[in-house]
Amino acid sequence: MAGGDVIARARAIVGPAQVLCEPADTAPFLADWRGRYRGRALGVVHPADAAQVAAVVRLCAETGTPLVPQGGNTGVVGGAIPDMSGRSLVLCLSRLNRVRELDPIGDSLTVEAGCTLAAVQAAAEAAGRLFPMSLGSEGSCQIGGTVATNAGGTAVLRYGPMRDLVLGLEVVLPDGTLWDGLRALRKDNTGYALKHLFIGAEGTLGIVTAATLKLFPRPRSSATAFLALASLEAALEVFARLRGTLGDRVTTAEILSEAQLAAVLAHVPGTVRPLAAPAPWYLLAEVTDPMAGLDLAGALEELLAAGLEDGGIADALVARSEAQAAALWKLRHSVSEANRKSGIVIGHDTAVPIARIPDFVARATAAISALRADARVMAVGHIGDGNIHLVAILPESTRTTGRPLEPVAQAISAAVQRVAVELGGTISAEHGIGQSVRGALAAFKGPAEMALMDGIKRLFDPRGIMNPGKVVGPGTP
């Protein structure tokens, strides 16, 4: 079927105003926020509900039209951007933004895929509950996208990634069937746990239209600390001490290198260096508890005092107000903005066993420097789960030297990924596969696992229309 006929039928489903085709209108949906990935499309479709999503999917299945689901378009791996063929429809889920049900007794919340993470947090807070996922993009990323990518964030240490926060899903399958799996059950052994096939599948097996999420008691006591450390080994020792003393009250443990902190201070207005003297590494730690009146700040100070005495901690600050804690968190949440303003970003989403973090950073940094001596290497990430984002920043002048950028970026990424795999790690911990690391999957997964993944894709989507070119599968038909 010709593209014009597909557009006409899509307009009949969702309404003429909800299908964008003019270049000026579609441009924001055809490039990622960093400007790294760009594509072309027949149009951008904005359905109003799950029934319209299902009808659009049936149209694409019937006509063989590739379909790329898109949420807030805050990803960094090109998973929500179409290819350059111009044959795809982009399905934007932002109009599916209703809170369907909130159960404060059962601690569950059912929301549609287009709800932003911030809106979900606010809905939980209004009911005196907590939805714990926290990301720098929470004001614009959408729940469907966080499910599709199995998003992580800064609270994984205590609450787990999105996979651990989803009770049930509503999904439109590649033939247009609507599967209602919106169960709020904590236990259900009746056959395969189908929801887990769609969590982290990046829209290649179906389109998430709603999710039932776990809620938790709101923290009523909390404390935030910012520590200066001489080495990553010292950071691991402090982290082990925190966990050994405070247990699951340790909600967050985020590491930043001095180069990363300096980039934030240089490029993000309103940020201030929290400690007097620079140090090689910093640890941002937060402890929380649902019981009111606990002196967690005092417990932190006592614990940190021991570290200051034995030399493991160079300096430390425990926030004395919510404003001071927010200022510390701004340093962490501003990393992506700062890096984008620092030069050409070559980022990574690797994870290794926690004890191997120092070895990984040392070896990967050396590998980057060997390839490009002018690269500035920064590190930030979640020390509690081994997910360290090692970032190489190339100077903007690289664009004008005539030296091709893509081969350099590929060589740097391959080197970093190789070190992670050699240390028993992964090439993607929370960002997903998308377009960025799809080519590296075979080397990491092995033939048996790749065959299983490919078989699942072909079973669900035999024509390969659902987000083709992402993760694994037959690709664009």
Coordinates of C-alpha atoms in Angstrom, one line a residue:
M1 CA 0.0 0.0 0.0
A2 CA 1.2 3.5 -0.8
G3 CA 2.3 5.7 2.0
G4 CA -0.4 8.2 1.3
D5 CA -3.1 5.5 1.7
V6 CA -1.5 4.4 5.0
I7 CA -1.6 8.1 6.2
A8 CA -5.2 8.5 5.1
R9 CA -6.3 5.3 7.0
A10 CA -4.3 6.4 10.1
R11 CA -6.1 9.8 10.1
A12 CA -9.4 8.0 9.9
I13 CA -8.5 6.1 13.1
V14 CA -7.1 8.9 15.3
G15 CA -8.4 12.0 13.6
P16 CA -6.7 14.2 10.9
A17 CA -5.1 16.6 13.4
Q18 CA -3.4 13.7 15.2
V19 CA -1.3 12.6 12.3
L20 CA 1.7 14.9 11.5
C21 CA 3.4 14.8 8.1
E22 CA 4.8 18.2 7.5
P23 CA 8.6 18.3 8.1
A24 CA 8.4 21.2 10.6
D25 CA 5.9 19.2 12.6
T26 CA 7.6 15.8 12.5
A27 CA 11.2 17.0 13.1
P28 CA 11.0 16.8 17.0
F29 CA 10.0 13.2 16.7
L30 CA 12.7 12.1 14.2
A31 CA 15.8 13.0 16.2
D32 CA 16.9 12.1 19.7
W33 CA 17.5 14.9 22.2
R34 CA 21.3 14.7 21.9
G35 CA 21.1 15.0 18.1
R36 CA 23.0 11.8 17.6
Y37 CA 20.3 9.7 15.8
R38 CA 18.0 11.0 13.0
G39 CA 15.5 9.3 10.8
R40 CA 12.6 9.8 8.4
A41 CA 9.0 8.6 8.6
L42 CA 5.7 8.6 6.7
G43 CA 4.2 10.5 9.6
V44 CA 3.8 10.7 13.4
V45 CA 0.6 9.3 14.8
H46 CA -0.9 10.4 18.2
P47 CA -3.5 7.9 19.4
A48 CA -5.8 8.8 22.2
D49 CA -6.3 5.4 23.9
A50 CA -5.3 1.7 23.7
A51 CA -8.1 0.9 21.2
Q52 CA -6.7 3.5 18.8
V53 CA -3.2 2.1 19.3
A54 CA -4.5 -1.4 18.5
A55 CA -6.2 -0.1 15.4
V56 CA -3.0 1.6 14.1
V57 CA -1.0 -1.6 14.8
R58 CA -3.5 -3.6 12.8
L59 CA -3.2 -1.2 10.0
C60 CA 0.6 -1.5 10.0
A61 CA 0.4 -5.3 10.3
E62 CA -2.0 -5.4 7.3
T63 CA 0.1 -3.1 5.1
G64 CA 3.6 -4.2 6.3
T65 CA 4.4 -0.7 7.5
P66 CA 7.2 -0.5 10.1
L67 CA 6.1 1.0 13.4
V68 CA 8.3 2.8 15.9
P69 CA 6.7 3.5 19.3
Q70 CA 7.9 6.6 21.1
G71 CA 7.4 8.0 24.6
G72 CA 9.2 11.1 25.9
N73 CA 12.1 10.6 23.5
T74 CA 14.6 11.0 26.3
G75 CA 16.7 7.8 25.4
V76 CA 20.3 7.9 24.5
V77 CA 20.6 4.7 22.3
G78 CA 18.3 5.6 19.4
G79 CA 15.7 3.1 20.4
A80 CA 12.7 5.4 19.6
I81 CA 14.0 6.9 16.3
P82 CA 13.1 5.4 12.9
D83 CA 15.6 4.6 10.2
M84 CA 16.2 6.7 7.1
S85 CA 14.0 4.7 4.8
G86 CA 11.0 7.0 5.4
R87 CA 8.7 3.9 5.4
S88 CA 7.9 3.9 9.1
L89 CA 5.1 5.4 11.2
V90 CA 6.2 6.9 14.6
L91 CA 3.6 6.1 17.2
C92 CA 3.7 8.8 19.9
L93 CA 2.0 7.7 23.2
S94 CA 1.8 11.1 25.0
R95 CA -2.0 11.4 24.8
L96 CA -2.4 8.1 26.8
N97 CA -1.7 10.0 30.0
R98 CA -4.5 9.0 32.5
V99 CA -4.1 7.7 36.0
R100 CA -6.6 4.8 35.8
E101 CA -6.6 3.5 39.4
L102 CA -4.7 4.1 42.7
D103 CA -5.0 1.5 45.5
P104 CA -3.3 2.8 48.7
I105 CA -4.2 -0.3 50.6
G106 CA -2.7 -2.7 48.0
D107 CA 0.1 -0.2 47.2
S108 CA -0.5 -0.2 43.5
L109 CA -1.1 2.4 40.8
T110 CA -2.3 1.8 37.3
V111 CA -1.3 4.5 34.7
E112 CA -1.3 4.8 31.0
A113 CA 2.0 4.7 29.1
G114 CA 2.1 8.4 28.2
C115 CA 2.1 9.5 31.9
T116 CA 5.5 11.1 32.7
L117 CA 7.5 9.7 35.5
A118 CA 7.1 12.9 37.4
A119 CA 3.3 12.7 37.1
V120 CA 3.4 9.2 38.5
Q121 CA 5.6 10.2 41.4
A122 CA 3.1 13.1 42.1
A123 CA 0.1 10.8 42.0
A124 CA 1.7 8.4 44.5
E125 CA 2.8 11.3 46.7
A126 CA -0.8 12.7 46.7
A127 CA -1.9 9.4 48.2
G128 CA 0.9 9.4 50.8
R129 CA 2.9 6.8 48.9
L130 CA 6.2 6.6 47.0
F131 CA 6.9 5.5 43.5
P132 CA 10.7 5.2 43.9
M133 CA 12.1 5.4 40.4
S134 CA 14.1 8.6 39.9
L135 CA 15.8 9.7 36.7
G136 CA 17.3 13.0 35.5
S137 CA 14.7 13.0 32.8
E138 CA 11.7 12.3 35.0
G139 CA 9.9 15.5 34.0
S140 CA 9.7 14.3 30.3
C141 CA 10.3 10.5 30.2
Q142 CA 7.1 8.4 30.0
I143 CA 6.2 5.3 31.9
G144 CA 5.8 3.3 28.6
G145 CA 9.4 4.1 27.8
T146 CA 10.7 3.3 31.3
V147 CA 9.0 -0.1 31.0
A148 CA 10.2 -0.8 27.5
T149 CA 13.8 0.0 28.4
N150 CA 13.7 -1.6 31.9
A151 CA 14.9 1.8 33.2
G152 CA 17.2 1.9 36.2
G153 CA 18.0 5.3 37.8
T154 CA 19.4 6.3 41.2
A155 CA 17.2 4.2 43.5
V156 CA 17.9 0.7 42.0
L157 CA 20.1 -0.1 45.0
R158 CA 17.1 -0.3 47.3
Y159 CA 14.0 -0.7 45.0
G160 CA 15.4 -2.4 41.9
P161 CA 14.9 -1.4 38.2
M162 CA 11.6 -1.1 36.4
R163 CA 11.2 -4.8 36.1
D164 CA 10.9 -5.0 39.9
L165 CA 8.4 -2.2 40.0
V166 CA 5.8 -3.6 37.5
L167 CA 2.9 -5.7 38.7
G168 CA 1.0 -5.9 35.4
L169 CA 0.9 -4.6 31.9
E170 CA -1.5 -3.8 29.1
V171 CA 0.1 -4.4 25.7
V172 CA -0.9 -4.2 22.1
L173 CA 0.7 -7.1 20.2
P174 CA 2.1 -6.9 16.7
D175 CA -1.1 -8.2 15.1
G176 CA -3.2 -5.5 16.9
T177 CA -4.5 -7.8 19.7
L178 CA -4.8 -6.0 23.0
W179 CA -3.5 -8.1 25.9
D180 CA -4.9 -7.1 29.3
G181 CA -2.4 -8.2 31.9
L182 CA -3.1 -5.3 34.4
R183 CA -3.1 -7.5 37.5
A184 CA -2.1 -6.0 40.8
L185 CA -1.1 -9.4 42.2
R186 CA 2.1 -9.9 44.1
K187 CA 2.0 -13.6 43.5
D188 CA 0.7 -15.4 40.4
N189 CA 2.1 -18.7 39.2
T190 CA -0.4 -19.5 36.5
G191 CA 1.9 -20.1 33.6
Y192 CA 4.5 -17.9 32.0
A193 CA 5.1 -14.4 33.4
L194 CA 4.4 -12.8 30.1
K195 CA 4.9 -9.2 31.4
H196 CA 8.6 -9.8 31.6
L197 CA 8.9 -10.4 27.8
F198 CA 7.8 -6.8 27.2
I199 CA 9.8 -5.2 30.0
G200 CA 13.1 -4.2 28.4
A201 CA 12.1 -5.4 24.9
E202 CA 12.2 -1.7 23.6
G203 CA 8.9 -2.0 21.8
T204 CA 10.0 -4.8 19.6
L205 CA 7.5 -7.4 20.8
G206 CA 4.5 -5.1 21.5
I207 CA 3.5 -1.7 22.6
V208 CA 2.9 -1.1 26.3
T209 CA -0.2 1.1 26.7
A210 CA -0.7 0.9 30.5
A211 CA 1.1 -0.5 33.6
T212 CA 0.2 -1.4 37.1
L213 CA 3.1 -0.3 39.3
K214 CA 4.2 -1.0 42.9
L215 CA 4.0 1.7 45.5
F216 CA 5.9 2.0 48.8
P217 CA 5.6 3.8 52.1
R218 CA 6.9 7.4 51.8
P219 CA 10.2 8.0 53.6
R220 CA 9.6 10.1 56.7
S221 CA 13.3 10.3 57.8
S222 CA 16.2 10.9 55.4
A223 CA 19.7 12.1 55.2
T224 CA 22.0 12.9 52.3
A225 CA 25.8 13.1 52.3
F226 CA 28.4 14.1 49.9
L227 CA 31.9 12.5 50.4
A228 CA 35.3 13.3 48.9
L229 CA 37.4 10.2 48.4
A230 CA 41.0 9.5 47.3
S231 CA 40.2 6.4 45.2
L232 CA 37.4 4.1 44.0
E233 CA 38.8 1.4 46.4
A234 CA 38.0 3.9 49.2
A235 CA 34.6 4.5 47.8
L236 CA 33.8 0.7 47.9
E237 CA 35.0 0.5 51.5
V238 CA 32.7 3.4 52.5
F239 CA 29.8 1.8 50.6
A240 CA 30.4 -1.5 52.3
R241 CA 30.5 0.3 55.7
L242 CA 27.2 2.1 54.9
R243 CA 25.4 -1.0 53.9
G244 CA 26.8 -3.0 56.8
T245 CA 25.6 -0.4 59.3
L246 CA 22.4 0.9 57.8
G247 CA 21.3 -2.0 55.6
D248 CA 18.5 -1.3 53.2
R249 CA 18.1 2.2 54.5
V250 CA 20.9 3.0 52.0
T251 CA 18.7 4.1 49.1
T252 CA 21.3 5.6 46.8
A253 CA 25.1 5.4 46.3
E254 CA 26.2 7.5 43.3
I255 CA 29.9 8.0 42.3
L256 CA 31.3 11.0 40.4
S257 CA 34.8 11.6 39.3
E258 CA 36.4 15.1 39.7
A259 CA 36.4 15.5 35.9
Q260 CA 32.6 14.9 35.9
L261 CA 31.9 17.2 38.8
A262 CA 34.0 19.9 37.2
A263 CA 32.0 19.6 34.0
V264 CA 28.8 20.1 35.9
L265 CA 30.1 23.2 37.7
A266 CA 31.4 24.7 34.5
H267 CA 28.3 24.2 32.4
V268 CA 25.2 24.1 34.6
P269 CA 24.1 27.4 36.2
G270 CA 23.3 27.4 39.9
T271 CA 25.6 24.5 40.8
V272 CA 28.2 25.0 43.5
R273 CA 31.2 22.9 44.6
P274 CA 30.0 21.4 47.9
L275 CA 33.4 20.8 49.5
A276 CA 36.3 23.1 49.8
A277 CA 39.0 21.1 48.0
P278 CA 38.8 18.9 44.9
A279 CA 39.3 15.2 45.3
P280 CA 39.6 12.4 42.7
W281 CA 36.2 10.9 43.5
Y282 CA 33.0 11.7 45.2
L283 CA 30.2 9.6 46.7
L284 CA 26.6 10.9 47.0
A285 CA 24.7 8.8 49.5
E286 CA 21.1 8.9 50.6
V287 CA 19.6 7.0 53.5
T288 CA 15.8 6.8 54.1
D289 CA 13.3 5.2 56.4
P290 CA 9.5 5.2 56.6
M291 CA 9.6 5.8 60.3
A292 CA 9.4 9.4 61.4
G293 CA 11.8 11.0 63.9
L294 CA 14.8 8.9 63.2
D295 CA 18.1 10.7 63.4
L296 CA 19.6 9.3 60.2
A297 CA 21.8 12.4 59.8
G298 CA 23.4 11.7 63.1
A299 CA 23.9 8.0 62.2
L300 CA 25.5 9.1 59.0
E301 CA 27.8 11.6 60.7
E302 CA 28.9 9.0 63.3
L303 CA 29.7 6.5 60.5
L304 CA 31.5 9.1 58.4
A305 CA 33.5 10.4 61.4
A306 CA 35.1 7.0 61.6
G307 CA 36.0 7.1 57.9
L308 CA 37.5 10.6 58.3
E309 CA 39.6 9.4 61.2
D310 CA 41.1 6.4 59.4
G311 CA 41.7 8.4 56.2
G312 CA 39.3 6.6 54.0
I313 CA 37.3 9.7 53.6
A314 CA 39.0 13.0 52.7
D315 CA 36.1 15.3 53.5
A316 CA 32.3 15.0 54.0
L317 CA 29.2 17.0 54.1
V318 CA 25.8 15.9 55.5
A319 CA 23.0 18.1 54.2
R320 CA 21.3 20.2 56.9
S321 CA 18.2 21.1 54.9
E322 CA 16.1 19.9 52.1
A323 CA 17.4 22.8 50.0
Q324 CA 21.0 21.7 50.6
A325 CA 20.1 18.0 49.8
A326 CA 18.4 19.2 46.6
A327 CA 21.6 21.2 45.6
L328 CA 23.6 18.0 46.0
W329 CA 21.2 16.1 43.9
K330 CA 21.3 18.7 41.2
L331 CA 25.0 18.0 40.7
R332 CA 24.1 14.4 39.9
H333 CA 21.0 15.0 37.8
S334 CA 22.8 17.6 35.7
V335 CA 25.5 15.3 34.4
S336 CA 23.9 14.7 30.9
E337 CA 23.3 18.4 30.4
A338 CA 26.9 19.2 31.4
N339 CA 28.4 16.5 29.2
R340 CA 26.4 17.6 26.2
K341 CA 27.8 21.1 26.6
S342 CA 31.4 19.9 27.1
G343 CA 32.1 18.5 23.7
I344 CA 31.4 15.4 21.6
V345 CA 30.0 12.8 24.0
I346 CA 30.8 9.1 23.6
G347 CA 28.9 7.5 26.5
H348 CA 28.6 4.0 27.8
D349 CA 26.2 2.0 30.0
T350 CA 28.4 -0.8 31.1
A351 CA 28.1 -2.6 34.4
V352 CA 30.6 -5.0 36.2
P353 CA 30.6 -6.8 39.5
I354 CA 30.9 -4.2 42.2
A355 CA 34.3 -5.3 43.4
R356 CA 35.7 -4.9 39.9
I357 CA 34.7 -1.3 39.4
P358 CA 38.2 0.1 40.2
D359 CA 39.8 -2.3 37.7
F360 CA 37.2 -1.5 35.1
V361 CA 37.6 2.2 35.3
A362 CA 41.4 2.0 35.2
R363 CA 41.6 -0.4 32.3
A364 CA 38.8 1.3 30.3
T365 CA 40.3 4.8 30.8
A366 CA 43.7 3.6 29.6
A367 CA 42.1 2.0 26.6
I368 CA 40.3 5.3 25.7
S369 CA 43.5 7.3 26.2
A370 CA 45.5 4.9 23.9
L371 CA 42.9 5.6 21.1
R372 CA 42.5 9.3 21.7
A373 CA 45.0 11.1 23.9
D374 CA 42.9 14.3 23.7
A375 CA 39.8 12.6 25.2
R376 CA 38.6 13.7 28.6
V377 CA 37.4 10.7 30.5
M378 CA 34.6 11.2 33.1
A379 CA 32.8 8.7 35.2
V380 CA 29.4 8.7 37.0
G381 CA 27.1 6.0 38.0
H382 CA 25.6 3.7 40.5
I383 CA 28.3 2.1 42.6
G384 CA 25.8 0.0 44.5
D385 CA 24.9 -2.0 41.4
G386 CA 28.1 -1.8 39.4
N387 CA 26.6 0.4 36.6
I388 CA 29.4 3.0 35.9
H389 CA 28.8 5.3 33.0
L390 CA 32.3 6.0 31.6
V391 CA 32.1 9.0 29.2
A392 CA 34.7 10.1 26.7
I393 CA 34.5 13.7 25.7
L394 CA 36.2 14.7 22.5
P395 CA 36.9 18.4 21.8
E396 CA 34.4 20.1 19.4
S397 CA 37.4 20.8 17.1
T398 CA 37.3 17.2 16.2
R399 CA 34.3 17.9 13.9
T400 CA 36.4 20.2 11.7
T401 CA 39.7 18.3 11.5
G402 CA 38.4 16.1 8.6
R403 CA 39.0 13.0 10.7
P404 CA 35.9 10.8 10.6
L405 CA 34.2 10.8 14.0
E406 CA 32.2 7.6 13.8
P407 CA 35.1 5.1 13.5
V408 CA 36.8 6.8 16.5
A409 CA 33.6 6.5 18.5
Q410 CA 33.1 2.9 17.5
A411 CA 36.7 2.0 18.5
I412 CA 36.4 3.7 21.9
S413 CA 33.0 2.0 22.6
A414 CA 34.3 -1.4 21.5
A415 CA 37.3 -1.0 23.8
V416 CA 35.2 0.0 26.8
Q417 CA 32.7 -2.8 26.2
R418 CA 35.5 -5.3 25.8
V419 CA 36.9 -4.5 29.2
A420 CA 33.5 -4.7 30.8
V421 CA 32.8 -8.2 29.3
E422 CA 36.3 -9.4 30.2
L423 CA 35.5 -8.5 33.8
G424 CA 32.2 -10.4 33.8
G425 CA 30.1 -7.4 33.1
T426 CA 27.5 -6.2 30.5
I427 CA 27.5 -3.7 27.7
S428 CA 24.1 -2.3 28.6
A429 CA 22.8 -2.1 32.1
E430 CA 19.9 0.4 32.0
H431 CA 19.8 2.4 28.7
G432 CA 18.9 -0.5 26.4
I433 CA 20.2 -1.6 23.0
G434 CA 18.4 0.6 20.5
Q435 CA 20.6 1.3 17.5
S436 CA 23.8 2.0 19.5
V437 CA 25.0 -1.4 20.7
R438 CA 22.9 -3.7 18.5
G439 CA 26.0 -4.7 16.5
A440 CA 27.9 -5.7 19.6
L441 CA 25.2 -8.1 21.0
A442 CA 26.4 -11.2 19.1
A443 CA 29.8 -11.0 20.6
F444 CA 28.4 -10.5 24.1
K445 CA 25.4 -12.9 24.1
G446 CA 26.7 -15.8 22.1
P447 CA 24.9 -17.8 19.4
A448 CA 22.5 -19.8 21.7
E449 CA 21.2 -16.7 23.4
M450 CA 21.0 -14.7 20.2
A451 CA 19.0 -17.6 18.6
L452 CA 16.6 -17.6 21.5
M453 CA 16.0 -13.9 21.3
D454 CA 15.6 -14.0 17.5
G455 CA 13.1 -16.9 17.9
I456 CA 11.0 -14.9 20.4
K457 CA 11.0 -11.9 18.0
R458 CA 9.9 -14.0 15.0
L459 CA 7.2 -15.7 17.0
F460 CA 5.7 -12.5 18.2
D461 CA 6.4 -10.4 15.1
P462 CA 6.9 -12.6 12.1
R463 CA 6.7 -9.7 9.6
G464 CA 9.2 -7.6 11.6
I465 CA 7.1 -4.5 11.7
M466 CA 7.5 -3.6 15.4
N467 CA 10.3 -1.2 16.0
P468 CA 12.5 -2.9 13.4
G469 CA 16.3 -2.6 13.6
K470 CA 16.2 -2.4 17.4
V471 CA 17.6 -5.1 19.7
V472 CA 17.3 -8.3 17.6
G473 CA 15.2 -9.9 14.9
P474 CA 14.5 -10.0 11.2
G475 CA 14.7 -6.2 10.9
T476 CA 12.8 -4.0 8.5
P477 CA 10.7 -6.1 6.0

